[in-house]
XYZ file of C-alpha atoms in Angstrom:
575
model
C 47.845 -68.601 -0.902
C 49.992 -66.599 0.938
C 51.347 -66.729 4.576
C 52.819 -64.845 7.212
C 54.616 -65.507 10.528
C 54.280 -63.733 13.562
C 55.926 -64.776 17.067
C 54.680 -65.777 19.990
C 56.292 -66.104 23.158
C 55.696 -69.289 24.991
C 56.787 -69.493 28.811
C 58.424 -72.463 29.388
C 57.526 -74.247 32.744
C 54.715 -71.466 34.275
C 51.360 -70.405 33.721
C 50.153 -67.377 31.909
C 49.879 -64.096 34.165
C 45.884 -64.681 33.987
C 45.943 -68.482 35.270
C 48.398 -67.354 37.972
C 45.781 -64.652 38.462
C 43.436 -67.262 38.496
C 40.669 -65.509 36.285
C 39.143 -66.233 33.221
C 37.053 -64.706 30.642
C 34.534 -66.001 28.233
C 35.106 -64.576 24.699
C 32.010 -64.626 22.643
C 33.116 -62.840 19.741
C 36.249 -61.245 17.947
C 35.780 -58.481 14.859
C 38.477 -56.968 12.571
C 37.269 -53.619 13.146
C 36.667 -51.359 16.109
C 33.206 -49.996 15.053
C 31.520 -53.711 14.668
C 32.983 -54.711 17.650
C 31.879 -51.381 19.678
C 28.129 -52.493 18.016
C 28.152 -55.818 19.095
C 29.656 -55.480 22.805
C 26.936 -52.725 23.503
C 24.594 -55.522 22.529
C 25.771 -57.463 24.491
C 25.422 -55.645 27.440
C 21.943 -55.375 27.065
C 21.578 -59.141 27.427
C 24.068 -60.251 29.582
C 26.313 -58.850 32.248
C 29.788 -58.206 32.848
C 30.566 -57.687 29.313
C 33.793 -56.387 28.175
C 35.358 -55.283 24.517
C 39.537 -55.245 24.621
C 41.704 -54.857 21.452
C 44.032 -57.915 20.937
C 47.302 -57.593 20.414
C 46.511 -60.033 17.417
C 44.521 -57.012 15.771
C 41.221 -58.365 16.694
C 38.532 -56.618 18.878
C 37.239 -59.274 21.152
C 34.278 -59.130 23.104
C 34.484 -61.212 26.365
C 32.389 -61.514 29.683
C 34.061 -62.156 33.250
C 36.526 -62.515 34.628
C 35.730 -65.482 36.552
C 37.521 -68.028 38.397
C 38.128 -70.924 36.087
C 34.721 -72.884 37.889
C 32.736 -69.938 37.733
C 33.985 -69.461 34.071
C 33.283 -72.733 32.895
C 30.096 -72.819 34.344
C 28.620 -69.450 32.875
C 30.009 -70.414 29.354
C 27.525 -73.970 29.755
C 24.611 -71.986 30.867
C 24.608 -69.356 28.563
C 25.638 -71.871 25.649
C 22.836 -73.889 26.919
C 20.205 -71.144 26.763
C 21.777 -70.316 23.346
C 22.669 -66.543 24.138
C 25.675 -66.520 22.884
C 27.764 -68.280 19.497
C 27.888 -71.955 19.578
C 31.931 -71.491 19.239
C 32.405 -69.438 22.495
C 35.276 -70.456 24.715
C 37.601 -69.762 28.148
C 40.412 -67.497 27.613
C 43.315 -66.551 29.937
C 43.424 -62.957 28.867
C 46.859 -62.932 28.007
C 46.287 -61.558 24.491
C 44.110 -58.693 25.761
C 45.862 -55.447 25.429
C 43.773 -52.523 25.953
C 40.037 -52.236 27.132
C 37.825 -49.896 25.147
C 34.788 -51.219 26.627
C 33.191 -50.010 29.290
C 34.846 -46.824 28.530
C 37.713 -45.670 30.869
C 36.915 -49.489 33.151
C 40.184 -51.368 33.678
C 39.273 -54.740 34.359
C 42.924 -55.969 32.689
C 43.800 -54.420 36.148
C 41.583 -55.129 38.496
C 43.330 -58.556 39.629
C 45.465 -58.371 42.879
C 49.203 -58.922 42.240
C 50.219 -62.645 42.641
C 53.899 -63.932 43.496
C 53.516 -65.671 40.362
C 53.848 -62.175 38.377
C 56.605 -60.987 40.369
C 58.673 -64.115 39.881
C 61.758 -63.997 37.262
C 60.192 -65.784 34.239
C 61.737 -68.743 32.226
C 63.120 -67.573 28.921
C 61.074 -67.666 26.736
C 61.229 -70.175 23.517
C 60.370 -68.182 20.259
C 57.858 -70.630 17.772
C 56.392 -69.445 14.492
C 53.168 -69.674 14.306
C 51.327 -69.707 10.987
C 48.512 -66.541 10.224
C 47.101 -66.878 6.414
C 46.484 -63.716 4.975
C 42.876 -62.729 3.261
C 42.518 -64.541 0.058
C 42.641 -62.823 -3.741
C 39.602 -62.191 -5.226
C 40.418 -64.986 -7.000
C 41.020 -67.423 -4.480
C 37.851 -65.771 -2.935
C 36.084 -66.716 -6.061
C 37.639 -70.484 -6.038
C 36.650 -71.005 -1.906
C 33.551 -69.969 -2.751
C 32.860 -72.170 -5.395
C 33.067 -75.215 -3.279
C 30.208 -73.767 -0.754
C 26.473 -76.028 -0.364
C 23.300 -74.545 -1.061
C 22.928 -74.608 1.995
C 25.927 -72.668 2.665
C 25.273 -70.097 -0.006
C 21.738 -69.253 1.489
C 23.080 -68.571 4.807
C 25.085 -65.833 3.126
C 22.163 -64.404 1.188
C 19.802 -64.701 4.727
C 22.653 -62.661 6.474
C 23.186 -60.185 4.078
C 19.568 -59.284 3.961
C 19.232 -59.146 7.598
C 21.600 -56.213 7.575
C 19.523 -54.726 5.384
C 22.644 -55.429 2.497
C 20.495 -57.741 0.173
C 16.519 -57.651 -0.884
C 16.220 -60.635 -3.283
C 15.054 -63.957 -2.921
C 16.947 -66.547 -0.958
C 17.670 -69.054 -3.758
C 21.612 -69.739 -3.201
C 22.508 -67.774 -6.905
C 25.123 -65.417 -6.668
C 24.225 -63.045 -9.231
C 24.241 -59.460 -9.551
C 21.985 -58.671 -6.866
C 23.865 -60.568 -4.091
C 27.068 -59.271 -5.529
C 25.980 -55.963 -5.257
C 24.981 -56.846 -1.601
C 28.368 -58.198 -0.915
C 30.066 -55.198 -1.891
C 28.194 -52.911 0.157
C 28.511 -55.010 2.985
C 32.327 -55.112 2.358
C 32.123 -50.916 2.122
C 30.509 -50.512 5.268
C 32.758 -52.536 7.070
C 35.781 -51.169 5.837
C 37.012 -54.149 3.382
C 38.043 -53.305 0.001
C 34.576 -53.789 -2.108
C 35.331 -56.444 -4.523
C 32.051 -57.751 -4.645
C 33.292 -61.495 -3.613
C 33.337 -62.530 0.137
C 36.428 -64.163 0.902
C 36.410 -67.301 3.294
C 37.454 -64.675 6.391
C 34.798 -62.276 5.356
C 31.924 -64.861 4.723
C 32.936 -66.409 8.171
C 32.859 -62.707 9.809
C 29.119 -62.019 7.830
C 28.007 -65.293 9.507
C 29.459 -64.831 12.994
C 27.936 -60.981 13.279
C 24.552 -62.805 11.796
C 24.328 -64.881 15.060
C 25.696 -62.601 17.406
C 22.570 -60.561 16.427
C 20.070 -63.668 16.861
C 22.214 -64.510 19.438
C 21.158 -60.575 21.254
C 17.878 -61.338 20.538
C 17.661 -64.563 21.795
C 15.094 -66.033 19.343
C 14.215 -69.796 19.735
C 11.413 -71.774 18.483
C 8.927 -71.783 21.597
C 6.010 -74.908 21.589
C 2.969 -72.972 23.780
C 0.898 -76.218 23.938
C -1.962 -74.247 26.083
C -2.182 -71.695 23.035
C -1.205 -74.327 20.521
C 1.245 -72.354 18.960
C 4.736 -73.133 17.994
C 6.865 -70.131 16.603
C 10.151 -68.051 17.058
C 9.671 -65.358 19.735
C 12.288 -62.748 20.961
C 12.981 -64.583 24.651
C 15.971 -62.735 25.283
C 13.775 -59.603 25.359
C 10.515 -61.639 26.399
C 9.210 -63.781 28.984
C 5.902 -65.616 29.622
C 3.986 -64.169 32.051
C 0.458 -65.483 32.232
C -2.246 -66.757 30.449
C -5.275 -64.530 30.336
C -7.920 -65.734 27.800
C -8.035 -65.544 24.933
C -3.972 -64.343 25.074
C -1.024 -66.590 26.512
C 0.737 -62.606 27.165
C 4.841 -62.693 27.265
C 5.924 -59.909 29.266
C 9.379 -57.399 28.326
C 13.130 -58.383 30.280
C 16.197 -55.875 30.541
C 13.771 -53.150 29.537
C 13.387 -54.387 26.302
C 10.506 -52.396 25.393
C 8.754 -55.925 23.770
C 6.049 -57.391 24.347
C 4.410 -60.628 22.249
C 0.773 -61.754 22.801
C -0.080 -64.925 21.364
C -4.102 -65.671 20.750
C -6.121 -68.505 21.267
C -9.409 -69.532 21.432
C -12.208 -71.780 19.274
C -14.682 -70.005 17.547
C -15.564 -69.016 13.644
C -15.923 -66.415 11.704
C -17.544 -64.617 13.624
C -15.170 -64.690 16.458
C -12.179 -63.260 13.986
C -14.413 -60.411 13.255
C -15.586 -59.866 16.792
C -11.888 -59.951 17.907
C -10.852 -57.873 14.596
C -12.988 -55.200 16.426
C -11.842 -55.798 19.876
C -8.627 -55.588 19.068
C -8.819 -51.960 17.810
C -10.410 -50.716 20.900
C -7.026 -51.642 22.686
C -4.269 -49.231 23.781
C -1.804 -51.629 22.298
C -3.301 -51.112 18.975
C -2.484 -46.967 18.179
C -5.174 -45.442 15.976
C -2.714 -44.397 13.170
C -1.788 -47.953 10.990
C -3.228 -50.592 8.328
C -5.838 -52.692 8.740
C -6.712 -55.306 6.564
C -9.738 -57.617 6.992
C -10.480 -61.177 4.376
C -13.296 -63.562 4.737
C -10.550 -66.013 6.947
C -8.080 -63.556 8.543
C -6.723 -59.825 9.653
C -3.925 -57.552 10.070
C -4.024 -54.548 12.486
C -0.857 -52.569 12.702
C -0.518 -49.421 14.730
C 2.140 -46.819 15.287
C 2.232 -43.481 17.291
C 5.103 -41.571 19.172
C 5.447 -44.130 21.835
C 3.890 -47.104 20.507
C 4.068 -49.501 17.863
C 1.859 -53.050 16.781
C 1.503 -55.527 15.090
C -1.701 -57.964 14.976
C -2.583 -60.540 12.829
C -4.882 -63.255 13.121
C -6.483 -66.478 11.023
C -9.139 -69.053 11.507
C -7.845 -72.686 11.886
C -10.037 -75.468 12.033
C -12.290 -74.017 14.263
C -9.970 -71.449 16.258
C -8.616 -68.452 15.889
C -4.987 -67.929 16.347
C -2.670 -65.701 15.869
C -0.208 -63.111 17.347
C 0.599 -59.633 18.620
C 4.015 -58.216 19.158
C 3.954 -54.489 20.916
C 7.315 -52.895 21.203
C 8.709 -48.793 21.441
C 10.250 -47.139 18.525
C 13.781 -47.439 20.162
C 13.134 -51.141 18.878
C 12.175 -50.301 15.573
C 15.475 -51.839 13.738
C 15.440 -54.952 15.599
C 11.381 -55.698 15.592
C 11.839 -55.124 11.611
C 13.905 -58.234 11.823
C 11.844 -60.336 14.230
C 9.044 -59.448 12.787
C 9.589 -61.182 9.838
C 10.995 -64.469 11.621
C 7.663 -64.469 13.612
C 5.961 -64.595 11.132
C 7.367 -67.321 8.935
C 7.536 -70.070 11.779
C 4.501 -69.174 12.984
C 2.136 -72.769 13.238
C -1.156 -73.579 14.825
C -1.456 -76.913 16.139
C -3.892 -78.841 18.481
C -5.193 -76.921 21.530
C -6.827 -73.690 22.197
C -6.674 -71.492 25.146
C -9.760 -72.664 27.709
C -12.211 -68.972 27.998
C -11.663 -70.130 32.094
C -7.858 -68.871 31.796
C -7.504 -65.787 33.932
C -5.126 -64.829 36.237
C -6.367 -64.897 39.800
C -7.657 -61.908 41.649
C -7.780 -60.560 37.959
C -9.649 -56.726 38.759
C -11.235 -56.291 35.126
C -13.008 -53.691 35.076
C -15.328 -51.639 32.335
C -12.457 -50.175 30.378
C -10.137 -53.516 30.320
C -10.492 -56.293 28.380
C -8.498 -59.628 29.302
C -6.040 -57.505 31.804
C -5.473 -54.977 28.579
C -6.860 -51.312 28.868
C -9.126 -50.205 26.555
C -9.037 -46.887 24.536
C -12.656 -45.087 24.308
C -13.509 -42.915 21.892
C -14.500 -38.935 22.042
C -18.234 -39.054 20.481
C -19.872 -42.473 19.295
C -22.884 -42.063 16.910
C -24.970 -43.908 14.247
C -24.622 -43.998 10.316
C -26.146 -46.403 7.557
C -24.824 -46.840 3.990
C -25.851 -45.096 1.262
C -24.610 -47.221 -1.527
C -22.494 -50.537 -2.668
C -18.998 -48.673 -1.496
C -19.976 -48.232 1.774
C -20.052 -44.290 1.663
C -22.004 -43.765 4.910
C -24.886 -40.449 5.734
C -24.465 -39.725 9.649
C -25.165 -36.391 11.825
C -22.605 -33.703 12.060
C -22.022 -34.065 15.539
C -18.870 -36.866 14.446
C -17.662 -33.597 11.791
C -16.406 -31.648 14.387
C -13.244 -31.446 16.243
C -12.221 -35.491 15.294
C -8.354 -36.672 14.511
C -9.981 -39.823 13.037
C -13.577 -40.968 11.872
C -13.693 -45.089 12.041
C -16.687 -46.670 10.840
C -17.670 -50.155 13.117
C -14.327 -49.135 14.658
C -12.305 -50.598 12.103
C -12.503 -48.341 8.534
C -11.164 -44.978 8.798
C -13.087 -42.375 6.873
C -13.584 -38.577 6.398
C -15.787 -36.312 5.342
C -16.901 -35.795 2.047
C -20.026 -33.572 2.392
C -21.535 -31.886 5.349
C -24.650 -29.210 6.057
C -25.173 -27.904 9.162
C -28.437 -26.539 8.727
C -29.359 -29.987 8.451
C -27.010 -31.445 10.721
C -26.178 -34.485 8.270
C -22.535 -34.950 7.178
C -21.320 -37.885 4.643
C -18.488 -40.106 4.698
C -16.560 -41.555 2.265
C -14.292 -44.786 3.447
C -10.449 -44.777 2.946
C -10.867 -48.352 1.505
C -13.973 -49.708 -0.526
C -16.138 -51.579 1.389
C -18.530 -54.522 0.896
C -21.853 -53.710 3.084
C -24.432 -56.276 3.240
C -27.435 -53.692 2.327
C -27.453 -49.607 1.819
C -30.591 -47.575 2.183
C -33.238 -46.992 -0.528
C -34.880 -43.789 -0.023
C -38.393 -43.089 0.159
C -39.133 -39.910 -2.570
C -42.689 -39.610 -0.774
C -43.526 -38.924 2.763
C -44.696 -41.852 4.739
C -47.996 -42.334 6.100
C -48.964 -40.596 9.410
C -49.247 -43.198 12.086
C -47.011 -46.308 10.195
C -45.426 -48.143 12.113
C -41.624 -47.661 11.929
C -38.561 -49.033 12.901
C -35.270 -47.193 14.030
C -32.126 -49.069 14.050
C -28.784 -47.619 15.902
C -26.194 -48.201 18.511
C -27.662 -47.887 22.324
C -25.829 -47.724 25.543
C -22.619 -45.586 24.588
C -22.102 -47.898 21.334
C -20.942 -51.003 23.506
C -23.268 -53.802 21.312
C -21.069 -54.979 18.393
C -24.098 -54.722 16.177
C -27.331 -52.788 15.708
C -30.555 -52.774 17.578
C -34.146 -51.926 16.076
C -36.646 -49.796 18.092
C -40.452 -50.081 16.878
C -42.794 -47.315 17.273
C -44.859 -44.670 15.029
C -44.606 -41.880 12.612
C -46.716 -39.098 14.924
C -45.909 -35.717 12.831
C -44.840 -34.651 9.069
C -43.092 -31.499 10.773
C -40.512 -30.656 13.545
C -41.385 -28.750 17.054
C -41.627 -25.452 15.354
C -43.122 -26.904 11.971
C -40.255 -27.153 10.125
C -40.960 -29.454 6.447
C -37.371 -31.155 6.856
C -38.190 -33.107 9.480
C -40.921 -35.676 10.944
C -41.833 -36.395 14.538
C -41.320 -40.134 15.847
C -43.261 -41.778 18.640
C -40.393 -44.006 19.765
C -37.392 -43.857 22.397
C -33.779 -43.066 21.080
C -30.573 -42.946 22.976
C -27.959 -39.974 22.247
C -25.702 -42.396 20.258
C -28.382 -43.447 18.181
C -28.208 -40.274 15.816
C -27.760 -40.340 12.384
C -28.920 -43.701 12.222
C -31.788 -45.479 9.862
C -35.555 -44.900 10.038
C -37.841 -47.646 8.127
C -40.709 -48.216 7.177
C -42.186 -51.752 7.321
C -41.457 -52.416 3.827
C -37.377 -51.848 4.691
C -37.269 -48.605 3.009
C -35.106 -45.872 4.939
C -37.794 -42.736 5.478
C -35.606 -40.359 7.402
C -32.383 -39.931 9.607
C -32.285 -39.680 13.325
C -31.230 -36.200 14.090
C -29.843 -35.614 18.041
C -32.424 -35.417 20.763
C -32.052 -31.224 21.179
C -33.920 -28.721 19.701
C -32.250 -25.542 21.063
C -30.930 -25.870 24.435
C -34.385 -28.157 25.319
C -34.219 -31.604 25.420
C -36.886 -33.603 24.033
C -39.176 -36.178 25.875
C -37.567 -39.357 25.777
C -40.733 -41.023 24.087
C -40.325 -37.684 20.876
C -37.667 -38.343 18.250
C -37.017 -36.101 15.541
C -35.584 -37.485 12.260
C -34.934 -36.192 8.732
C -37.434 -36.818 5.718
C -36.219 -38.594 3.470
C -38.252 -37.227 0.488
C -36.559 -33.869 1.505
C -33.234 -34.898 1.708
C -32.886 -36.770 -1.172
C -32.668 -33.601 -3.296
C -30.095 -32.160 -1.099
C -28.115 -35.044 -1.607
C -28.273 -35.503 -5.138
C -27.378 -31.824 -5.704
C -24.134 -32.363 -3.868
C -23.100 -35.042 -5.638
C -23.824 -37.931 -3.146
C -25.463 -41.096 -4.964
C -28.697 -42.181 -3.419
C -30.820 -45.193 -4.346
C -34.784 -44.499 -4.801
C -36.990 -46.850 -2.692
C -39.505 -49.225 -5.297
C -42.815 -50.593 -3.968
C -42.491 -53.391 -2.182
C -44.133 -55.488 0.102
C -44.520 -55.410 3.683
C -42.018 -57.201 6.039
C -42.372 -59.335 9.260
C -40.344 -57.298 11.737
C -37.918 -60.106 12.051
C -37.131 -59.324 8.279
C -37.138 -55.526 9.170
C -34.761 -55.562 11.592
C -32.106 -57.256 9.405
C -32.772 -55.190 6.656
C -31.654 -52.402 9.204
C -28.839 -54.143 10.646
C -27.311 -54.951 7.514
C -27.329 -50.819 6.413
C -26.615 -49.846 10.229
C -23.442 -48.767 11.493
C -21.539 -47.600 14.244
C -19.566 -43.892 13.822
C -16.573 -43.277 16.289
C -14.826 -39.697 16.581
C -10.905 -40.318 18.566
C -8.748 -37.716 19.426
């Protein structure tokens, strides 16, 4: 291997112009090159302060906080060691090999220090000593250092690389042509000659920048035994701030733009779904994203111009728990990293959040929910399933001006089919869904008099499921006689249009049309609806699949109701 000597002067009998100074600085980092170090001292500075970047006159680019006096000095480097913001190999230094500062631009903290007799004094000779400097190895001595690396060793190298986004295989410690081809893009893009093979000095830079980047985010392994969840969160961008059930919420620091929420609380299945719902009515969770629902967890993501999410959530042994991190596009590189961590050390253990854990003099009002705002949408209305897919007949008042149809607030869909002169418009589902029951149509008009059933969403859509209204069938016509439609004896609410109208056998007769004819409103005991023997013909002939009714017995209205419920949903418009 070959070496080089370079002199250094050594004064004989006095300190060094920064001890007589009496400062000190904490270097936290050095680079080869002036770009990485530029990157890394900028962020720096958004985690800690008085953060500097000189140029060596060993070559380097060091980044270094202070100065200090020596106590001062000593004392920062423990606490921030301690807190483990900066690299486990951080140490004092007397400045003396700091040439130039390029970091702030135009500061001159080299300077700052009043003149001390000490550096006006005629110095002691100076005693010339060689000091050893090994040069970078050949790519074949590369090749031999790296040979004698663990497994452990070797996956560090492979976890780095792909955290710069260098290398996208598994971690599995085998340095084949994948890695290699990772190792010599990461050797372009910081300058080195692209052989492909990291030699000891580059694997040891690769490793250093690694934790100076964990090291700016500050993630540790935090135990939240009141959540009872363990996992690696961002805390040099977050801090806990309160527990507000069912969420343990950890606010942003330094203007991060972060936020995490963790979530909490016992319950089953149908908690996760009730919360999978919840959790899209939130400003947190943007409108435009993936959501993904299974029988024992979900995933909401959301992204607009300001805003991005992620949720996910699971059931464990009799709790759901999961996580939500919230951050601003600005943060996009560095969440696509954390994310990822998150998620992989993410474990439930004992303990769920109590429901009696709210922040005091908590003002929660209609449109919050656990401290978080809620986001309403335009027009709510009601729909039921026509088939096995979940394609979905509702009225035409959810067709108009909408950037996004959700169905039960959680299944974007659009519109496949509308008529106006009917006012019914059909949706088709961006994903295929699973309904519990879709509507049989009746070919024949019902009876005059039956008893019916109408099942929709009430009061502005705020139940999570369907009610059922009983009454009768009072007319085979409209107001002005019209054959397409059927008068009801029962009391409807504006949100209730477009959903199901039964008869006591659970066969869907009609659809609710809005309570207007004109510019008149209608009685609130009169409810016009669609016939379904005249609307079945329609549909067919534009390609919509119905399902004909067969005789069947009557129902209980117990039974009724659930046949409704399980056809019934809720239609959102959101702008």
């Amino acid at each position: 291997m070959a070496l080089v000597f370079v002199v250094f002067g050594v004064i004989g009998g006095l300190s060094s112009s920064a001890q007589a100074q009496n400062q000190v600085w904490v270097q936290i980092e050095a680079h080869p090159n002036l770009t990485t170090a530029e990157q890394r001292v900028r962020a720096y500075s958004q985690l800690v302060e008085n953060v500097n970047g000189f140029r060596a006159t060993t070559g380097l680019y060091a980044v270094a906080l202070g100065p200090y006096d020596p106590d001062t000095g000593r004392l920062v480097l423990q606490q921030l060691l301690g807190q483990g913001l900066i690299p486990r190999d951080s140490f004092l230094e007397d400045g003396d090999l700091y040439a130039t500062q390029f970091f702030p631009v135009a500061a001159s903290a080299l300077e700052e220090a009043p003149e001390t007799p000490a550096e006006t004094a005629t110095e002691t000779p100076v005693e010339e000593v060689a000091a050893p400097v090994v040069l970078d190895e050949t790519p074949q001595e590369a090749r031999q250092s790296e040979a004698q690396l663990t497994r452990e060793e070797r996956d560090q190298l492979q976890i780095a690389l792909q955290w710069f986004g260098f290398y996208t295989g598994g971690i599995d410690g085998a340095f084949g042509p994948g890695t290699r081809g990772s190792m010599q893009a990461y050797q372009t893009d910081r300058g080195m000659e692209p052989t492909g093979i990291l030699t000891t000095r580059q694997r040891a830079q690769l490793l250093d920048e690694y934790q100076g980047e964990l090291s700016a985010l500050g993630m540790r392994n935090v135990l939240d035994q009141r959540a009872g969840i363990q996992m690696d969160l961002p805390m040099a961008m977050v801090r806990f701030d309160s527990y507000n059930f069912p969420f343990a919420q950890y606010e942003e620091v330094n203007d991060s733009g972060v936020r995490v929420m963790l979530i909490s609380q016992p319950g089953d299945r149908a908690t996760l779904f009730g919360l999978y719902e919840i959790m899209q009515t939130l400003d947190i969770v943007p409108l435009e994203g993936a959501r993904e629902r299974g029988s024992d967890r979900f995933t909401l993501t959301g992204q607009s111009a300001t805003l991005r999410s992620h949720t996910e959530a699971r059931l464990v042994g009799g709790a759901v728990k999961g996580f939500t991190l919230i951050w601003e596009p600005s943060a996009d590189a560095q969440m696509e990293r954390v994310l990822p961590m998150m998620q992989s050390s993410f474990a439930a253990v004992d303990g769920t959040l109590d429901p009696a854990a709210v922040p005091e003099g908590l003002d929660e009002s209609i449109d919050m929910v656990s401290g978080l705002t809620v986001r309403r949408p335009d027009i709510v209305r009601t729909g039921f399933f026509l088939d096995s897919q979940g394609t979905v007949l509702t009225t035409t008042e959810v067709a108009g001006q909408c950037g996004q149809i959700l169905i039960d607030n959680a299944y974007e869909a659009t519109v496949s089919y509308r008529d106006d002169a009917l006012g019914i418009a059909v949706l088709t589902p961006s994903q295929a869904l699973a309904p519990l029951g879709f509507a049989q149509l009746a070919a024949d008009p019902a009876r005059l008099r039956a008893d019916i059933a109408v099942a929709g969403y009430p009061f502005g859509g705020a139940l999570s499921s369907a009610s059922t209204s009983f009454g009768s069938l009072a007319e085979l016509s409209g107001v002005n006689g019209e054959d397409t439609v059927q008068r009801l004896s029962v009391n409807t609410a504006d949100t209730e249009a477009g959903g199901p109208v039964l008869d006591l056998s659970g066969n869907v007769i009609g659809m609710v049309l809005p309570g207007v004819v004109g510019d008149r409103t209608l009685p609130s005991d009169v409810t016009l609806a669609l016939r379904a023997d005249q609307l079945i013909g329609e549909l067919q002939a534009a390609g919509v699949s119905v399902t004909l009714a067969q005789p069947t017995g009557v129902l209980n209205r117990e039974n009724v109701s659930r046949e409704a419920q399980d056809m019934t949903v809720r239609v959102s418009c959101w702008n």
